[in-house]
Amino acid sequence: MDADTDQEQGRRKGRRGGGSDARRDRRKGGGMESQRFITRKLKPYELLSEEGLALIERNADIVLREIGIEFRGDPEALAIWRDAGADVDGERVRFPEGLCRSLIGTAPATFVQHARNPERSVEIGGDSTVFAPVYGPPFVRDLEGKRRYATIEDFRNFVRLAYMAPAMHHSGGTVCEPVDVPVNKRHLDMIDAHVRFSDKPFMGSVTHPDRAADSVAMAKIVFGEDFVDRNCVLINLINANSPMVFDETMLGALKTYARAGQACIVTPFILAGAMAPVTAAGVLTQTLAEAMAGMAFAQLCRPGAPVVFGSFASSISMQSGAPTFGTPEPALVLYGATQLARRLGVPFRSGGGLCGSKTPDAQAAYESLATLNPTLMAGVNFVLHAAGWLEGGLVSSFEKFVMDCDQLAMLQRFAEGVDLSENGQAMDAIREVGPGSHYLGCAHTQANFETAFYRSPLTDNNSYEQWEAEGARRIEERANDLVRKWLADYQQPALDQGVGEALDDYIRRKKDSMPDAFT
Amino acid sequence: MDADTDQEQGRRKGRRGGGSDARRDRRKGGGMESQRFITRKLKPYELLSEEGLALIERNADIVLREIGIEFRGDPEALAIWRDAGADVDGERVRFPEGLCRSLIGTAPATFVQHARNPERSVEIGGDSTVFAPVYGPPFVRDLEGKRRYATIEDFRNFVRLAYMAPAMHHSGGTVCEPVDVPVNKRHLDMIDAHVRFSDKPFMGSVTHPDRAADSVAMAKIVFGEDFVDRNCVLINLINANSPMVFDETMLGALKTYARAGQACIVTPFILAGAMAPVTAAGVLTQTLAEAMAGMAFAQLCRPGAPVVFGSFASSISMQSGAPTFGTPEPALVLYGATQLARRLGVPFRSGGGLCGSKTPDAQAAYESLATLNPTLMAGVNFVLHAAGWLEGGLVSSFEKFVMDCDQLAMLQRFAEGVDLSENGQAMDAIREVGPGSHYLGCAHTQANFETAFYRSPLTDNNSYEQWEAEGARRIEERANDLVRKWLADYQQPALDQGVGEALDDYIRRKKDSMPDAFT
């Protein structure tokens, strides 16, 4: 990628990135009216002081310089680091003061991830916030309330729901693991589902470098070879093996994507007490060091390749060792890490509606919102697991997916801030109504009532008597209805016939080229 | 109250207020270890800009000057305003530019509400946040899951639970309406319950000036006459009849409390679209105008009497007219109103765990946390309805009370911010563990594991298999257990025998002095 790419132009000129004009005339997706990614009108909350942030940065520099990070099973990575001036001792890489930070300087502060429908392209970085679905669960909780292994049809249904959800900006990646498809062919069907059943942006496979290469190849079929080389069309989840290790698989995927100019979210995955110290400052320090090493490595693979500073941080129960979610300590880390990313000049990704609950009960809701609310307040740019996460990430829940999406829509509305226009000030209404009357019928209310308040498709605010007459239903029962309705109303977005056939052909050839593997 | 009162001293010298030293040696309350009120180490989130706030202040000044506020059914109040230089036209009072703001200048920015156990006294204002229980519901959802009218025994049980809850700093007021007690005698039993079954601070009655006077008289029995005159021991909820009206009942209670030097929370109670415009800026303008008029009136009754700028703001469904909760628009109002109160130099009160749900399900949790989280982030000083609110405030729920209290304890922990001490930085741990190992057994983890993470008494983080083997229980079932456990473990805090007898005598005399009334 040379300095004259679309991404670079987008960055320099503050535009949302090029390349979409030519595709502007493609048809819009069907289904409900989708909202663009969030452009926050509210400034982010700065939890840590300048001094606190500088202290953590100094400590992270010590980790990079004195302790170092291991790049395991990848001699090429070690050679790249040696050439870049790092101190390589076996698989341990120690970084001279400022090396990682300096390398990260070539990464864009903001980039566009293109969707095949340009109306659904998202900006990642700056004042933007993008919500993406849950990623990774092997199980689903289905519409009959059964917890079972996920299938490719479940996967497609989550893609359909994400397509339908107005405040879900992204189709995500492994929205659930389709375990009925061989593990070495699964990624083909997953990419296929994202392309075919949605027109929102999506994520590539990271479980093997070959699968990353397949993801890029399929993206080229959809977007065109030249467009993919000059633009980000895939965003990909590269987890560190905390503490302080990157493994062969993730490095292989990272190299593939970075060299293809596609975005890597470099995410230290930390359960504090196990993969990092028990303190928030300790988690932040280690997270920053690991993320910097990974993002710097991506820049060595291709300067200017989009990277995202990722953080998945929660705690463990010190009694049982089980992960816990929605507690105060990870929220502190989330705010702090978002600040560190802003100072580094790169976009930031965190988790979203995380919870440990087995059912979509009040525990699930409290825990999920205790993470979701801070993502917006902190100014997180890419919120993974924003909807559908249940049971510590083991289960994708259809019901919780739409429940969380309702919360996302509220956060999107909140991010618009307070309207201070003349209509927003409503002085005419206050004058018209005066003391002791009511606003129900006044002109201002009449003019604004349709859009004045967010309307939830799920919450019940009727009288107790009416609620009881209607069956005394809980929100997850209403959510079950809504999932069925969205799936019934769903209309597949049009896909260019040639593209569809070329994808079919690619998938068939790849599947035929190797025996099924299930482990 | 002259300029030399304990409150004035407390304000001037930045102390937490006097008078408690003498009572320092009283025994501490039993039960679990209670946390003091929150002293936020995190700065509040400033949602509105300086320009936005100034605009709303100018608009509120226009409301006060041109439209005015009605003080109904209280000729004395009108005379007081006339003497103060306001323009009184019938019951409509219009305020010369700056009059209300200038009068509010005598109100303390921060004051102490004393508890009979000085360890439980709370600071209201500044960086302090105090959580208080739900206020007002006529119904309870009991431990058998039945929705029924509340009784005085329910009331006492909520007082016991609030006493037991570590992060509940206040005993509250009408934690539920004990409808089995005559309406004209109810307040006596309620005050009695707060004094006898708890040693946390509490609220007085506002339903009639005589009942406010009884509240003050009973407080004098508990705290001593002189102490009550010089210190705040009661905080009281004075609602405006929005839009722009104060009625006879509330004005009577306000005058009684303010003249006794007790705190008045002046609260415009607004469901936007009905009692105020549908826009956030409109709600903020009207709220500010009404609250300023009420607080200024309290200062006319007794300069220096503690006042709190209150706001209860939510929306209505524009389809059904039903109140809605946990939506984005009231959260915007909450942030803005807290800022307006800070600029005015008075403490601020909002609602807490508000929800419309009929059961403690995920709707209840999402909605409640969508209000609770902003209270802390905004820097609200007094959070009423922080626990136990269900069904739009019609029901006090025992299960939801302890569920909310769990969230309050997490917010209290969050408010401590990030520990940046050497132990917090944990560099020794990072050095000790190094790449590829784990922190479970390292010295730093061993030294910190007991206090490192908040431990919820309610959430389940065990494996699915274990959860299922234990009955696949939802959080509200575990909450039911916890309520029973707290009530079983509850030990009544000691009360001076003479105080107890004097209270008994006062209540008996008052009850004998009038026939029962039930409406």
XYZ file of N, CA and C in Angstrom, chain B residues 19-178:
480
model
N -21.301 18.466 65.767
C -22.345 17.834 66.551
C -22.218 16.347 66.680
N -21.397 15.729 65.859
C -21.353 14.273 65.925
C -20.331 13.785 66.942
N -19.350 14.616 67.274
C -18.327 14.176 68.211
C -18.939 13.675 69.521
N -19.899 14.448 69.993
C -20.487 14.117 71.285
C -21.184 12.765 71.256
N -21.583 12.362 70.061
C -22.336 11.117 69.971
C -21.482 10.004 69.393
N -20.193 10.304 69.223
C -19.273 9.367 68.587
C -19.194 8.045 69.355
N -19.452 8.129 70.659
C -19.242 6.927 71.472
C -20.460 6.017 71.523
N -21.538 6.454 70.873
C -22.676 5.529 70.806
C -22.284 4.270 70.056
N -22.947 3.221 70.385
C -22.541 1.951 69.767
C -22.811 1.954 68.259
N -21.971 1.270 67.538
C -22.202 1.098 66.106
C -23.378 0.158 65.882
N -24.012 0.290 64.737
C -25.108 -0.605 64.401
C -24.599 -2.022 64.204
N -25.478 -2.971 64.397
C -25.099 -4.373 64.180
C -25.165 -4.699 62.706
N -25.406 -5.954 62.405
C -25.551 -6.353 61.015
C -24.236 -6.338 60.272
N -24.312 -6.233 58.970
C -23.127 -6.318 58.138
C -22.364 -5.006 58.173
N -21.167 -5.071 57.691
C -20.361 -3.866 57.655
C -20.924 -2.920 56.593
N -21.358 -1.770 57.037
C -21.918 -0.809 56.090
C -20.825 0.091 55.559
N -21.000 0.487 54.313
C -20.066 1.436 53.734
C -20.579 2.838 53.965
N -19.639 3.770 54.143
C -20.038 5.162 54.214
C -20.609 5.576 52.860
N -21.242 6.730 52.846
C -21.633 7.322 51.570
C -20.423 7.330 50.639
N -20.689 7.478 49.376
C -19.618 7.456 48.383
C -18.926 8.816 48.324
N -17.622 8.801 48.399
C -16.845 9.987 48.052
C -16.197 9.697 46.715
N -16.771 10.276 45.667
C -16.326 9.951 44.315
C -14.906 10.418 44.071
N -14.082 9.508 43.608
C -12.728 9.892 43.211
C -12.687 10.188 41.708
N -13.816 10.031 41.054
C -13.895 10.276 39.612
C -14.644 11.584 39.387
N -14.169 12.366 38.478
C -14.853 13.631 38.218
C -16.150 13.356 37.457
N -17.133 14.228 37.645
C -18.408 13.995 36.953
C -18.280 14.212 35.456
N -19.176 13.547 34.725
C -19.203 13.702 33.268
C -19.972 14.967 32.910
N -19.349 15.815 32.139
C -19.979 17.084 31.746
C -20.571 16.916 30.350
N -21.850 16.631 30.290
C -22.487 16.325 29.008
C -22.757 17.572 28.181
N -23.313 18.589 28.821
C -23.630 19.820 28.096
C -22.441 20.768 28.138
N -22.289 21.543 27.094
C -21.223 22.542 27.029
C -21.588 23.744 27.884
N -20.600 24.538 28.156
C -20.804 25.811 28.856
C -21.894 26.642 28.158
N -21.844 26.677 26.834
C -22.819 27.472 26.085
C -24.228 26.889 26.246
N -24.315 25.562 26.185
C -25.612 24.912 26.332
C -26.219 25.176 27.699
N -25.389 25.101 28.714
C -25.879 25.335 30.074
C -26.324 26.783 30.247
N -25.543 27.696 29.696
C -25.891 29.119 29.816
C -27.207 29.410 29.095
N -27.411 28.741 27.963
C -28.656 28.919 27.210
C -29.857 28.472 28.042
N -29.727 27.312 28.668
C -30.840 26.796 29.483
C -31.083 27.700 30.690
N -30.026 28.198 31.277
C -30.187 29.137 32.398
C -30.907 30.404 31.951
N -30.544 30.910 30.786
C -31.238 32.111 30.297
C -32.717 31.823 30.062
N -32.993 30.664 29.485
C -34.392 30.306 29.235
C -35.168 30.137 30.543
N -34.537 29.529 31.533
C -35.208 29.357 32.832
C -35.476 30.720 33.459
N -34.547 31.639 33.295
C -34.767 32.994 33.810
C -35.968 33.645 33.127
N -36.126 33.377 31.845
C -37.294 33.910 31.125
C -38.582 33.314 31.697
N -38.564 32.027 31.959
C -39.746 31.383 32.549
C -40.078 32.039 33.883
N -39.088 32.230 34.715
C -39.325 32.813 36.042
C -39.819 34.248 35.933
N -39.275 34.986 34.994
C -39.568 36.414 34.903
C -40.884 36.671 34.175
N -41.098 35.931 33.075
C -42.251 36.264 32.215
C -43.469 35.386 32.450
N -43.240 34.101 32.638
C -44.368 33.186 32.839
C -44.684 33.069 34.330
N -43.666 32.840 35.122
C -43.852 32.758 36.568
C -44.279 31.380 37.044
N -44.373 31.245 38.347
C -44.718 29.986 39.013
C -45.915 30.262 39.907
N -46.853 29.328 39.956
C -47.998 29.529 40.849
C -47.751 28.872 42.205
N -48.022 29.637 43.251
C -47.980 29.137 44.630
C -49.426 29.101 45.098
N -50.003 27.899 45.083
C -51.455 27.790 45.243
C -51.878 27.484 46.674
N -52.940 28.150 47.069
C -53.599 27.830 48.339
C -52.800 28.246 49.563
N -51.852 29.151 49.395
C -50.988 29.506 50.524
C -50.738 31.023 50.517
N -51.704 31.791 51.074
C -51.559 33.263 51.077
C -50.259 33.710 51.737
N -49.803 32.980 52.763
C -48.556 33.366 53.423
C -47.392 33.335 52.441
N -47.363 32.279 51.622
C -46.283 32.169 50.645
C -46.290 33.361 49.692
N -47.488 33.769 49.274
C -47.586 34.909 48.359
C -47.110 36.196 49.038
N -47.435 36.330 50.301
C -46.991 37.513 51.043
C -45.468 37.531 51.176
N -44.923 36.363 51.441
C -43.461 36.260 51.559
C -42.801 36.685 50.249
N -43.359 36.229 49.140
C -42.780 36.578 47.841
C -42.932 38.073 47.551
N -44.099 38.599 47.929
C -44.316 40.036 47.694
C -43.277 40.848 48.469
N -43.079 40.448 49.722
C -42.090 41.148 50.556
C -40.681 41.034 49.976
N -40.429 39.916 49.288
C -39.084 39.681 48.752
C -38.857 40.437 47.444
N -39.912 41.066 46.937
C -39.742 41.855 45.719
C -40.247 41.196 44.456
N -40.956 40.085 44.613
C -41.502 39.426 43.426
C -42.798 40.104 43.003
N -43.196 39.859 41.766
C -44.436 40.391 41.228
C -45.523 39.332 41.430
N -46.454 39.597 42.353
C -47.478 38.609 42.681
C -48.804 39.021 42.064
N -49.321 38.165 41.194
C -50.552 38.469 40.466
C -51.499 37.299 40.699
N -52.468 37.461 41.630
C -53.269 36.317 42.056
C -52.347 35.329 42.741
N -52.328 34.098 42.248
C -51.407 33.111 42.826
C -50.152 32.955 41.976
N -50.080 33.720 40.902
C -48.932 33.658 40.011
C -47.830 34.573 40.523
N -46.636 34.036 40.648
C -45.498 34.826 41.110
C -44.487 34.917 39.977
N -44.138 36.162 39.633
C -43.087 36.384 38.643
C -41.893 37.007 39.350
N -40.707 36.591 38.916
C -39.500 36.895 39.687
C -38.596 37.835 38.908
N -38.228 38.972 39.501
C -37.275 39.848 38.810
C -36.000 39.067 38.500
N -35.357 39.462 37.432
C -34.107 38.825 36.982
C -33.137 38.643 38.155
N -32.713 37.404 38.369
C -31.664 37.156 39.359
C -32.144 36.985 40.786
N -33.460 37.212 41.031
C -33.927 37.146 42.429
C -33.754 35.739 43.014
N -34.242 34.727 42.305
C -34.171 33.360 42.838
C -32.714 32.943 43.045
N -31.910 33.192 42.028
C -30.502 32.799 42.112
C -29.818 33.465 43.309
N -30.144 34.723 43.510
C -29.534 35.451 44.613
C -29.986 34.875 45.958
N -31.274 34.558 46.076
C -31.773 33.979 47.336
C -31.119 32.632 47.619
N -30.922 31.838 46.561
C -30.346 30.498 46.733
C -28.901 30.592 47.233
N -28.301 31.764 47.077
C -26.933 31.966 47.544
C -26.715 31.675 49.019
N -27.797 31.724 49.817
C -27.621 31.437 51.248
C -27.690 29.942 51.564
N -28.023 29.131 50.580
C -28.142 27.674 50.824
C -26.752 27.039 50.844
N -26.538 26.051 51.715
C -25.219 25.403 51.748
C -24.965 24.558 50.498
N -23.721 24.598 50.034
C -23.341 23.769 48.887
C -23.278 22.301 49.286
N -22.977 22.076 50.529
C -22.833 20.721 51.057
C -23.306 20.749 52.506
N -24.014 19.703 52.902
C -24.395 19.643 54.324
C -24.373 18.181 54.759
N -24.369 18.019 56.085
C -24.404 16.672 56.644
C -25.813 16.376 57.111
N -26.351 15.228 56.675
C -27.560 14.756 57.336
C -27.130 13.736 58.384
N -27.441 14.065 59.632
C -26.984 13.222 60.724
C -27.886 12.017 60.908
N -27.242 10.887 61.199
C -27.953 9.677 61.602
C -27.807 9.533 63.108
N -28.661 8.724 63.719
C -28.527 8.578 65.175
C -27.251 7.823 65.502
N -26.748 7.021 64.583
C -25.403 6.465 64.689
C -24.493 7.354 63.855
N -23.615 8.104 64.504
C -22.817 9.086 63.740
C -21.985 8.443 62.629
N -21.678 7.185 62.759
C -20.932 6.493 61.696
C -21.754 6.406 60.418
N -23.037 6.583 60.538
C -23.926 6.459 59.373
C -24.377 7.815 58.849
N -23.913 8.894 59.443
C -24.268 10.218 58.913
C -23.758 10.346 57.484
N -24.471 11.101 56.685
C -24.093 11.224 55.270
C -23.851 12.674 54.909
N -22.934 12.870 53.983
C -22.681 14.192 53.440
C -23.448 14.309 52.133
N -24.162 15.397 51.965
C -24.972 15.581 50.758
C -24.464 16.821 50.021
N -23.901 16.583 48.832
C -23.326 17.667 48.036
C -21.913 17.330 47.610
N -21.336 18.203 46.812
C -19.931 18.049 46.421
C -19.645 16.716 45.739
N -18.589 16.057 46.202
C -18.172 14.792 45.591
C -18.871 13.590 46.210
N -19.882 13.843 47.029
C -20.540 12.732 47.720
C -21.745 12.227 46.941
N -21.948 10.938 47.015
C -23.167 10.323 46.482
C -23.765 9.435 47.564
N -25.047 9.623 47.802
C -25.781 8.871 48.820
C -26.905 8.109 48.134
N -26.973 6.802 48.386
C -28.053 5.989 47.830
C -29.165 5.816 48.862
N -30.406 6.021 48.437
C -31.570 5.856 49.311
C -32.601 4.960 48.611
N -33.401 4.233 49.398
C -34.341 3.258 48.807
C -35.486 3.896 48.022
N -36.229 3.026 47.368
C -37.462 3.390 46.667
C -38.401 4.137 47.617
N -39.207 5.028 47.066
C -40.076 5.909 47.858
C -41.466 5.917 47.233
N -42.455 5.514 48.004
C -43.825 5.777 47.612
C -44.767 4.672 47.175
N -44.287 3.467 46.783
C -45.231 2.493 46.212
C -46.308 2.013 47.186
N -47.548 1.957 46.725
C -48.617 1.416 47.566
C -48.628 -0.119 47.619
N -47.950 -0.747 46.648
C -47.953 -2.211 46.593
C -46.568 -2.771 46.894
N -46.551 -4.020 47.296
C -45.287 -4.768 47.334
C -45.449 -6.020 46.484
N -44.311 -6.518 46.007
C -44.255 -7.874 45.477
C -43.550 -8.672 46.564
N -44.294 -9.568 47.209
C -43.751 -10.188 48.417
C -42.910 -11.421 48.096
N -42.424 -12.074 49.127
C -41.475 -13.184 48.930
C -42.150 -14.437 48.394
N -43.467 -14.431 48.382
C -44.190 -15.534 47.730
C -44.553 -15.155 46.292
N -44.064 -14.012 45.842
C -44.317 -13.594 44.457
C -45.663 -12.959 44.270
N -46.322 -12.631 45.375
C -47.658 -12.047 45.292
C -47.555 -10.517 45.260
N -48.351 -9.913 44.366
C -48.459 -8.456 44.332
C -49.671 -8.081 45.154
N -49.452 -7.285 46.202
C -50.551 -6.927 47.111
C -50.255 -5.586 47.749
N -51.275 -5.011 48.427
C -51.061 -3.757 49.138
C -50.008 -3.935 50.217
N -49.218 -2.901 50.428
C -48.143 -2.958 51.425
C -48.704 -2.782 52.829
N -48.002 -3.330 53.795
C -48.368 -3.208 55.209
C -47.206 -2.590 55.986
N -47.461 -2.239 57.223
C -46.394 -1.675 58.060
C -45.303 -2.729 58.311
N -45.662 -4.000 58.291
C -44.626 -5.007 58.477
C -43.726 -5.099 57.240
N -44.309 -4.934 56.049
C -43.470 -4.816 54.848
C -42.526 -3.625 54.983
N -43.107 -2.512 55.430
C -42.307 -1.291 55.597
C -41.102 -1.581 56.498
N -41.381 -2.217 57.625
C -40.283 -2.517 58.579
C -39.253 -3.447 57.938
N -39.725 -4.363 57.127
C -38.769 -5.271 56.479
C -37.881 -4.543 55.471
N -38.450 -3.581 54.756
C -37.590 -2.793 53.857
C -36.578 -1.978 54.656
N -37.013 -1.438 55.792
C -36.066 -0.703 56.650
C -34.952 -1.649 57.115
N -35.316 -2.858 57.480
C -34.301 -3.842 57.912
C -33.337 -4.161 56.766
N -33.887 -4.352 55.577
C -33.017 -4.671 54.427
C -32.077 -3.516 54.107
N -32.601 -2.294 54.161
C -31.761 -1.124 53.874
C -30.667 -0.997 54.932
N -31.004 -1.379 56.151
C -30.012 -1.364 57.227
C -28.926 -2.401 56.973
N -29.314 -3.539 56.425
C -28.375 -4.635 56.184
C -27.516 -4.404 54.939
N -28.023 -3.673 53.964
C -27.338 -3.568 52.672
C -26.099 -2.679 52.784
N -24.930 -3.223 52.483
C -23.693 -2.463 52.691
C -23.627 -1.156 51.911
N -24.147 -1.119 50.695
C -24.017 0.102 49.891
C -25.291 0.938 49.885
N -26.204 0.645 50.806
C -27.380 1.508 50.961
C -27.070 2.432 52.133
N -26.965 3.719 51.815
C -26.440 4.644 52.818
C -27.530 5.297 53.650
N -28.771 5.037 53.298
C -29.883 5.821 53.828
C -31.058 4.883 54.062
N -31.885 5.211 55.040
C -33.056 4.379 55.316
C -34.257 4.817 54.484
N -34.168 6.004 53.872
C -35.237 6.458 52.982
C -36.429 7.027 53.720
N -37.535 7.092 53.000
C -38.759 7.644 53.569
C -39.884 6.628 53.489
N -40.828 6.874 52.585
C -41.963 5.968 52.413
C -41.507 4.794 51.540
N -40.763 3.873 52.124
C -40.203 2.757 51.346
C -41.311 1.901 50.745
N -42.474 1.946 51.355
C -43.732 1.500 50.731
C -44.821 2.142 51.581
N -46.026 2.241 51.045
C -47.122 2.870 51.803
C -47.771 1.817 52.698
N -47.666 1.940 54.010
C -48.295 0.947 54.888
C -49.799 1.192 54.966
